[in-house]
Amino acid sequence: MGEIIYLRDQHFAEFHDKCFLLLSASNHIELSRQLTKTLHHMLVTKNTPVALYHYLPTGQLRLIYYFSFGSNIEYEDEISSIRSFEALSHSQLTYYALNGEHETWGYVAHPPSSYIGSTHWISSLVDIAMHQLGLLSAKCIDRQQAKLKTSRRLLSKDIHLFTNIEEILDRHRQRWRDIFHACGICLASQGALHRFGHCPSDHQLLQQLSWLSNDAEQTDVIEFEGSHQGSLAVKLSLAGTHHGWLLLFRDQPFTNKHVDSAIHRALSCWLTYEARMARVLADDLALTIAALEISHTNRQFITTAQQLASLKPAIHSAPRAVTSAEQNNK
């Protein structure tokens, strides 16, 4: 963590209180709000917006939070259009990296401002925010992993109790919604849509699935934007076999009357560790579906074998046709 420089500056009279709010944040949205709000306060120019970008393993940047008390139309299009570090570095925005122990978590950025104070203050603020981000991420990951382990254990038992995916989904759906803080979940498998909670309409879901099937460069985890914002699609695959898609849905992260609709459309609703956990659940579901398919096939074989076995007495007792040779011998 960077050294906190103590200066007599009226603009930083509440700095320590703001830092305490950062350290007391209980989730990523609250921390994002406090970080962007505090930096906005420090920049003096009150209509200077502050944006927070999350760095994805793919190398992309996604806007996850935006704070502004006023309207600064001049930079809204630029802020909402940034999708990579290269674009950020070539923009007019001033940015600061949120560097973790092993990787860069993201960047906080703002347009040029009238701030003339020491950059040590901002560096200290960013260091404190990154420290809290690391703690929150570790805590959230541990909690989700524990819940997913419980879900996996129960799934393995249910394979022997239930005969179809609908029964399993009905048993586990609320647990999965709670794990991912999702308003709705849909499982698209074998040509059927299994929906529960607050989900898009069937027409919208079919649009998303059509786009997924036509995208030749798709990855295993995709977050939708624009009119499908808040949707996370995870491929269900096992040993090269595509079993369908798991779709998780969230409402927009926040609404703010001062935020332009273009900013809203660019906002991401899912963090990297959440997408990774969704991948784990998708793998468990793919394994469950495959096991159910094998179980169904075995039952069909058993039924067929039983039917054939029941026909044997009838076959042995049926009159045998007499050949012409046998007739001549008589």
Tab-separated table of C-alpha atoms in Angstrom:
chain	number	residue	atom	x	y	z
A	1	MET	CA	0.000	0.000	0.000
A	2	GLY	CA	1.298	3.450	-0.877
A	3	GLU	CA	2.363	5.914	1.795
A	4	ILE	CA	-0.369	8.341	2.865
A	5	ILE	CA	0.967	11.898	2.729
A	6	TYR	CA	-0.403	14.268	5.361
A	7	LEU	CA	-0.946	17.714	3.854
A	8	ARG	CA	-2.866	20.754	5.029
A	9	ASP	CA	-5.284	21.075	2.179
A	10	GLN	CA	-8.966	21.993	2.510
A	11	HIS	CA	-9.860	19.625	-0.306
A	12	PHE	CA	-8.567	16.639	1.687
A	13	ALA	CA	-10.026	17.459	5.099
A	14	GLU	CA	-12.343	14.450	4.827
A	15	PHE	CA	-9.845	12.185	3.105
A	16	HIS	CA	-9.398	9.810	6.022
A	17	ASP	CA	-13.161	9.513	6.460
A	18	LYS	CA	-13.481	8.638	2.778
A	19	CYS	CA	-10.748	6.024	3.102
A	20	PHE	CA	-12.597	4.499	6.047
A	21	LEU	CA	-15.706	4.203	3.853
A	22	LEU	CA	-13.624	2.369	1.264
A	23	LEU	CA	-12.314	-0.061	3.861
A	24	SER	CA	-15.801	-0.647	5.272
A	25	ALA	CA	-17.407	-1.456	1.895
A	26	SER	CA	-19.104	-4.849	2.065
A	27	ASN	CA	-19.410	-5.579	-1.656
A	28	HIS	CA	-17.955	-4.566	-5.016
A	29	ILE	CA	-20.770	-2.186	-5.969
A	30	GLU	CA	-20.484	-0.290	-2.686
A	31	LEU	CA	-16.699	-0.106	-3.039
A	32	SER	CA	-16.987	1.080	-6.650
A	33	ARG	CA	-19.424	3.778	-5.586
A	34	GLN	CA	-17.185	5.011	-2.762
A	35	LEU	CA	-14.031	4.956	-4.901
A	36	THR	CA	-15.513	6.906	-7.820
A	37	LYS	CA	-17.362	9.288	-5.503
A	38	THR	CA	-14.250	10.059	-3.453
A	39	LEU	CA	-12.090	10.597	-6.530
A	40	HIS	CA	-14.806	12.802	-7.992
A	41	HIS	CA	-14.745	14.876	-4.797
A	42	MET	CA	-10.968	15.218	-4.980
A	43	LEU	CA	-10.959	16.444	-8.572
A	44	VAL	CA	-12.462	19.805	-7.615
A	45	THR	CA	-14.301	20.207	-10.926
A	46	LYS	CA	-17.693	18.921	-9.852
A	47	ASN	CA	-18.946	17.950	-13.284
A	48	THR	CA	-15.955	15.697	-13.966
A	49	PRO	CA	-17.267	12.124	-14.287
A	50	VAL	CA	-15.279	9.177	-12.952
A	51	ALA	CA	-15.386	5.744	-14.581
A	52	LEU	CA	-14.300	2.371	-13.252
A	53	TYR	CA	-13.226	-0.334	-15.734
A	54	HIS	CA	-12.744	-4.018	-14.995
A	55	TYR	CA	-9.939	-5.845	-16.819
A	56	LEU	CA	-11.017	-9.211	-18.246
A	57	PRO	CA	-8.778	-12.248	-18.882
A	58	THR	CA	-9.482	-11.752	-22.601
A	59	GLY	CA	-7.671	-8.399	-22.444
A	60	GLN	CA	-10.879	-6.425	-22.741
A	61	LEU	CA	-12.019	-3.626	-20.467
A	62	ARG	CA	-15.620	-3.412	-19.296
A	63	LEU	CA	-17.188	-0.356	-17.671
A	64	ILE	CA	-18.623	-1.478	-14.319
A	65	TYR	CA	-19.317	1.836	-12.586
A	66	TYR	CA	-19.739	5.496	-13.448
A	67	PHE	CA	-20.158	8.472	-11.123
A	68	SER	CA	-21.094	12.040	-11.952
A	69	PHE	CA	-23.189	14.769	-10.404
A	70	GLY	CA	-23.439	16.692	-13.626
A	71	SER	CA	-23.588	16.167	-17.337
A	72	ASN	CA	-20.370	16.079	-19.338
A	73	ILE	CA	-21.579	15.074	-22.775
A	74	GLU	CA	-18.184	15.791	-24.279
A	75	TYR	CA	-16.682	12.619	-22.777
A	76	GLU	CA	-19.646	10.249	-22.423
A	77	ASP	CA	-19.208	8.632	-25.838
A	78	GLU	CA	-15.493	8.178	-25.255
A	79	ILE	CA	-15.993	6.666	-21.789
A	80	SER	CA	-18.685	4.252	-22.996
A	81	SER	CA	-16.748	3.170	-26.102
A	82	ILE	CA	-13.509	2.080	-24.396
A	83	ARG	CA	-13.082	-1.708	-24.590
A	84	SER	CA	-9.334	-2.222	-24.203
A	85	PHE	CA	-6.311	-0.786	-22.423
A	86	GLU	CA	-4.967	0.346	-25.773
A	87	ALA	CA	-8.103	2.423	-26.328
A	88	LEU	CA	-7.861	3.799	-22.783
A	89	SER	CA	-4.184	4.711	-23.148
A	90	HIS	CA	-4.867	6.561	-26.419
A	91	SER	CA	-7.888	8.416	-25.040
A	92	GLN	CA	-7.951	11.846	-23.437
A	93	LEU	CA	-8.784	10.292	-20.062
A	94	THR	CA	-6.474	10.330	-17.061
A	95	TYR	CA	-6.349	6.826	-15.584
A	96	TYR	CA	-4.882	4.919	-12.638
A	97	ALA	CA	-4.292	1.160	-12.525
A	98	LEU	CA	-5.822	-0.999	-9.818
A	99	ASN	CA	-2.964	-3.476	-9.526
A	100	GLY	CA	-3.449	-6.631	-7.521
A	101	GLU	CA	-0.790	-8.999	-6.220
A	102	HIS	CA	-0.716	-11.080	-9.399
A	103	GLU	CA	-2.716	-9.149	-11.985
A	104	THR	CA	-4.350	-5.859	-12.858
A	105	TRP	CA	-7.940	-5.769	-11.602
A	106	GLY	CA	-8.923	-2.690	-13.607
A	107	TYR	CA	-8.581	1.061	-14.060
A	108	VAL	CA	-10.256	4.131	-12.649
A	109	ALA	CA	-10.355	7.006	-15.132
A	110	HIS	CA	-11.649	10.545	-15.548
A	111	PRO	CA	-11.433	13.389	-18.092
A	112	PRO	CA	-8.822	16.126	-17.596
A	113	SER	CA	-9.682	18.167	-14.513
A	114	SER	CA	-8.563	21.250	-12.611
A	115	TYR	CA	-6.978	19.103	-9.897
A	116	ILE	CA	-3.520	20.462	-9.023
A	117	GLY	CA	-2.870	18.660	-5.736
A	118	SER	CA	-0.280	16.008	-5.006
A	119	THR	CA	-0.757	12.758	-6.930
A	120	HIS	CA	0.257	10.920	-3.754
A	121	TRP	CA	-3.290	11.412	-2.514
A	122	ILE	CA	-4.810	9.706	-5.505
A	123	SER	CA	-2.167	6.954	-5.431
A	124	SER	CA	-2.965	6.319	-1.773
A	125	LEU	CA	-6.674	6.233	-2.531
A	126	VAL	CA	-6.176	3.735	-5.351
A	127	ASP	CA	-3.912	1.543	-3.173
A	128	ILE	CA	-6.506	1.451	-0.407
A	129	ALA	CA	-9.255	0.610	-2.885
A	130	MET	CA	-7.171	-2.200	-4.389
A	131	HIS	CA	-6.432	-3.608	-0.954
A	132	GLN	CA	-10.158	-3.748	-0.183
A	133	LEU	CA	-10.937	-5.167	-3.628
A	134	GLY	CA	-8.553	-8.035	-2.962
A	135	LEU	CA	-10.162	-8.795	0.388
A	136	LEU	CA	-13.692	-8.614	-1.009
A	137	SER	CA	-12.845	-10.796	-3.995
A	138	ALA	CA	-11.189	-13.450	-1.818
A	139	LYS	CA	-14.116	-13.431	0.584
A	140	CYS	CA	-16.724	-13.645	-2.176
A	141	ILE	CA	-14.843	-16.403	-4.012
A	142	ASP	CA	-14.514	-18.508	-0.851
A	143	ARG	CA	-18.200	-18.077	-0.079
A	144	GLN	CA	-19.328	-18.952	-3.609
A	145	GLN	CA	-16.978	-21.921	-3.867
A	146	ALA	CA	-18.344	-23.342	-0.609
A	147	LYS	CA	-21.918	-22.983	-1.867
A	148	LEU	CA	-21.040	-24.535	-5.226
A	149	LYS	CA	-19.404	-27.500	-3.499
A	150	THR	CA	-22.637	-28.056	-1.591
A	151	SER	CA	-24.584	-27.758	-4.837
A	152	ARG	CA	-22.291	-30.295	-6.550
A	153	ARG	CA	-22.702	-32.787	-3.713
A	154	LEU	CA	-26.483	-32.501	-3.833
A	155	LEU	CA	-26.498	-32.750	-7.629
A	156	SER	CA	-24.584	-36.030	-7.534
A	157	LYS	CA	-27.196	-37.469	-5.165
A	158	ASP	CA	-30.125	-36.187	-7.230
A	159	ILE	CA	-28.915	-37.995	-10.358
A	160	HIS	CA	-29.925	-41.241	-8.640
A	161	LEU	CA	-33.224	-39.855	-7.341
A	162	PHE	CA	-34.628	-37.966	-10.332
A	163	THR	CA	-35.144	-39.028	-13.918
A	164	ASN	CA	-35.200	-35.684	-15.762
A	165	ILE	CA	-33.585	-32.256	-15.707
A	166	GLU	CA	-36.831	-30.474	-14.769
A	167	GLU	CA	-36.941	-32.206	-11.395
A	168	ILE	CA	-33.330	-31.319	-10.667
A	169	LEU	CA	-33.802	-27.676	-11.697
A	170	ASP	CA	-36.905	-27.376	-9.561
A	171	ARG	CA	-34.913	-28.602	-6.558
A	172	HIS	CA	-31.842	-26.376	-7.018
A	173	ARG	CA	-32.992	-23.225	-8.823
A	174	GLN	CA	-33.396	-20.992	-5.780
A	175	ARG	CA	-30.011	-22.047	-4.432
A	176	TRP	CA	-28.328	-21.046	-7.722
A	177	ARG	CA	-30.130	-17.708	-7.841
A	178	ASP	CA	-28.876	-16.937	-4.341
A	179	ILE	CA	-25.290	-17.954	-5.142
A	180	PHE	CA	-25.081	-15.635	-8.156
A	181	HIS	CA	-27.451	-12.907	-6.958
A	182	ALA	CA	-29.376	-13.516	-10.169
A	183	CYS	CA	-32.927	-12.382	-10.806
A	184	GLY	CA	-33.481	-15.301	-13.189
A	185	ILE	CA	-31.892	-18.414	-14.702
A	186	CYS	CA	-32.543	-20.303	-17.936
A	187	LEU	CA	-31.172	-23.655	-19.037
A	188	ALA	CA	-31.326	-24.241	-22.788
A	189	SER	CA	-30.807	-27.930	-23.453
A	190	GLN	CA	-32.061	-30.499	-25.980
A	191	GLY	CA	-34.193	-27.908	-27.740
A	192	ALA	CA	-36.080	-26.914	-24.575
A	193	LEU	CA	-35.977	-23.751	-22.444
A	194	HIS	CA	-36.181	-24.257	-18.694
A	195	ARG	CA	-36.794	-20.834	-17.138
A	196	PHE	CA	-37.290	-19.696	-13.569
A	197	GLY	CA	-37.239	-16.322	-11.867
A	198	HIS	CA	-37.328	-13.031	-13.756
A	199	CYS	CA	-36.070	-13.864	-17.263
A	200	PRO	CA	-36.354	-12.284	-20.709
A	201	SER	CA	-39.242	-13.430	-22.885
A	202	ASP	CA	-38.995	-16.608	-24.953
A	203	HIS	CA	-38.564	-14.459	-28.062
A	204	GLN	CA	-35.619	-12.596	-26.510
A	205	LEU	CA	-34.079	-15.845	-25.280
A	206	LEU	CA	-34.323	-17.383	-28.730
A	207	GLN	CA	-32.641	-14.271	-30.153
A	208	GLN	CA	-29.755	-14.685	-27.720
A	209	LEU	CA	-29.410	-18.396	-28.477
A	210	SER	CA	-29.500	-17.708	-32.209
A	211	TRP	CA	-26.693	-15.196	-31.826
A	212	LEU	CA	-24.679	-17.668	-29.745
A	213	SER	CA	-25.075	-20.451	-32.305
A	214	ASN	CA	-24.082	-18.152	-35.186
A	215	ASP	CA	-21.018	-16.659	-33.498
A	216	ALA	CA	-18.054	-18.630	-34.822
A	217	GLU	CA	-15.580	-16.943	-32.454
A	218	GLN	CA	-17.590	-17.370	-29.290
A	219	THR	CA	-15.927	-18.175	-25.981
A	220	ASP	CA	-17.338	-20.418	-23.275
A	221	VAL	CA	-18.574	-17.443	-21.232
A	222	ILE	CA	-20.216	-14.407	-22.864
A	223	GLU	CA	-21.763	-11.309	-21.328
A	224	PHE	CA	-24.348	-9.605	-23.510
A	225	GLU	CA	-24.574	-5.855	-23.999
A	226	GLY	CA	-27.141	-3.399	-25.329
A	227	SER	CA	-30.746	-4.578	-25.214
A	228	HIS	CA	-29.641	-7.890	-23.636
A	229	GLN	CA	-27.597	-6.208	-20.902
A	230	GLY	CA	-27.335	-8.212	-17.693
A	231	SER	CA	-27.345	-11.608	-19.443
A	232	LEU	CA	-24.435	-14.006	-18.946
A	233	ALA	CA	-24.297	-17.095	-21.178
A	234	VAL	CA	-22.123	-20.102	-20.281
A	235	LYS	CA	-21.665	-23.061	-22.605
A	236	LEU	CA	-22.613	-26.498	-21.303
A	237	SER	CA	-19.997	-28.825	-22.764
A	238	LEU	CA	-18.415	-32.106	-21.748
A	239	ALA	CA	-15.772	-34.119	-23.636
A	240	GLY	CA	-16.391	-32.094	-26.764
A	241	THR	CA	-20.158	-32.571	-26.597
A	242	HIS	CA	-22.261	-29.419	-26.571
A	243	HIS	CA	-25.219	-29.867	-24.210
A	244	GLY	CA	-26.650	-26.345	-24.392
A	245	TRP	CA	-26.342	-23.062	-22.523
A	246	LEU	CA	-26.744	-21.815	-18.984
A	247	LEU	CA	-28.025	-18.230	-18.950
A	248	LEU	CA	-27.957	-16.055	-15.828
A	249	PHE	CA	-29.745	-12.711	-15.644
A	250	ARG	CA	-29.283	-9.592	-13.544
A	251	ASP	CA	-31.032	-6.263	-13.494
A	252	GLN	CA	-28.973	-3.223	-14.468
A	253	PRO	CA	-26.434	-2.463	-11.707
A	254	PHE	CA	-27.861	0.933	-10.848
A	255	THR	CA	-29.960	3.748	-12.221
A	256	ASN	CA	-28.923	7.362	-12.063
A	257	LYS	CA	-30.856	10.185	-13.655
A	258	HIS	CA	-27.561	11.972	-14.374
A	259	VAL	CA	-26.126	9.023	-16.332
A	260	ASP	CA	-26.616	9.011	-20.095
A	261	SER	CA	-28.278	5.999	-21.699
A	262	ALA	CA	-25.086	5.285	-23.702
A	263	ILE	CA	-23.250	4.865	-20.397
A	264	HIS	CA	-25.978	2.555	-19.128
A	265	ARG	CA	-25.753	0.368	-22.216
A	266	ALA	CA	-21.992	-0.007	-21.731
A	267	LEU	CA	-22.164	-1.031	-18.062
A	268	SER	CA	-21.135	-4.580	-17.186
A	269	CYS	CA	-23.140	-6.532	-14.597
A	270	TRP	CA	-20.749	-9.456	-14.026
A	271	LEU	CA	-17.233	-9.619	-12.592
A	272	THR	CA	-14.535	-12.054	-13.699
A	273	TYR	CA	-14.653	-14.262	-10.619
A	274	GLU	CA	-18.445	-14.527	-10.976
A	275	ALA	CA	-18.076	-15.670	-14.584
A	276	ARG	CA	-15.536	-18.278	-13.426
A	277	MET	CA	-17.959	-19.574	-10.808
A	278	ALA	CA	-20.707	-19.726	-13.433
A	279	ARG	CA	-18.327	-21.831	-15.527
A	280	VAL	CA	-18.024	-24.271	-12.607
A	281	LEU	CA	-21.802	-24.561	-12.308
A	282	ALA	CA	-22.110	-25.052	-16.079
A	283	ASP	CA	-19.590	-27.917	-15.938
A	284	ASP	CA	-21.571	-29.543	-13.129
A	285	LEU	CA	-24.794	-29.184	-15.102
A	286	ALA	CA	-23.199	-30.615	-18.257
A	287	LEU	CA	-22.027	-33.629	-16.246
A	288	THR	CA	-25.501	-34.003	-14.727
A	289	ILE	CA	-27.203	-33.866	-18.143
A	290	ALA	CA	-24.755	-36.425	-19.551
A	291	ALA	CA	-25.388	-38.738	-16.585
A	292	LEU	CA	-29.150	-38.410	-17.028
A	293	GLU	CA	-28.807	-39.211	-20.734
A	294	ILE	CA	-26.768	-42.320	-19.957
A	295	SER	CA	-29.270	-43.348	-17.294
A	296	HIS	CA	-32.144	-42.849	-19.740
A	297	THR	CA	-30.350	-44.917	-22.405
A	298	ASN	CA	-29.684	-47.715	-19.899
A	299	ARG	CA	-33.348	-47.773	-18.908
A	300	GLN	CA	-34.301	-48.061	-22.572
A	301	PHE	CA	-31.881	-50.981	-23.023
A	302	ILE	CA	-33.285	-52.702	-19.951
A	303	THR	CA	-36.855	-52.199	-21.148
A	304	THR	CA	-35.986	-53.536	-24.605
A	305	ALA	CA	-34.203	-56.545	-23.119
A	306	GLN	CA	-37.203	-57.285	-20.885
A	307	GLN	CA	-39.532	-57.060	-23.850
A	308	LEU	CA	-37.357	-59.434	-25.865
A	309	ALA	CA	-37.167	-61.825	-22.944
A	310	SER	CA	-40.944	-61.867	-22.647
A	311	LEU	CA	-41.234	-62.839	-26.312
A	312	LYS	CA	-39.056	-65.980	-26.008
A	313	PRO	CA	-41.805	-68.326	-24.673
A	314	ALA	CA	-44.127	-67.235	-27.455
A	315	ILE	CA	-41.417	-67.811	-30.060
A	316	HIS	CA	-40.700	-71.357	-28.800
A	317	SER	CA	-44.382	-72.323	-28.626
A	318	ALA	CA	-45.329	-70.951	-32.049
A	319	PRO	CA	-46.125	-73.572	-34.761
A	320	ARG	CA	-43.155	-74.217	-37.020
A	321	ALA	CA	-43.632	-74.087	-40.777
A	322	VAL	CA	-43.131	-77.432	-42.527
A	323	THR	CA	-40.731	-77.359	-45.464
A	324	SER	CA	-41.408	-79.078	-48.822
A	325	ALA	CA	-38.583	-81.568	-48.142
A	326	GLU	CA	-40.211	-82.651	-44.932
A	327	GLN	CA	-43.502	-83.172	-46.743
A	328	ASN	CA	-41.833	-85.365	-49.407
A	329	ASN	CA	-40.201	-87.511	-46.730
A	330	LYS	CA	-43.603	-88.239	-45.352
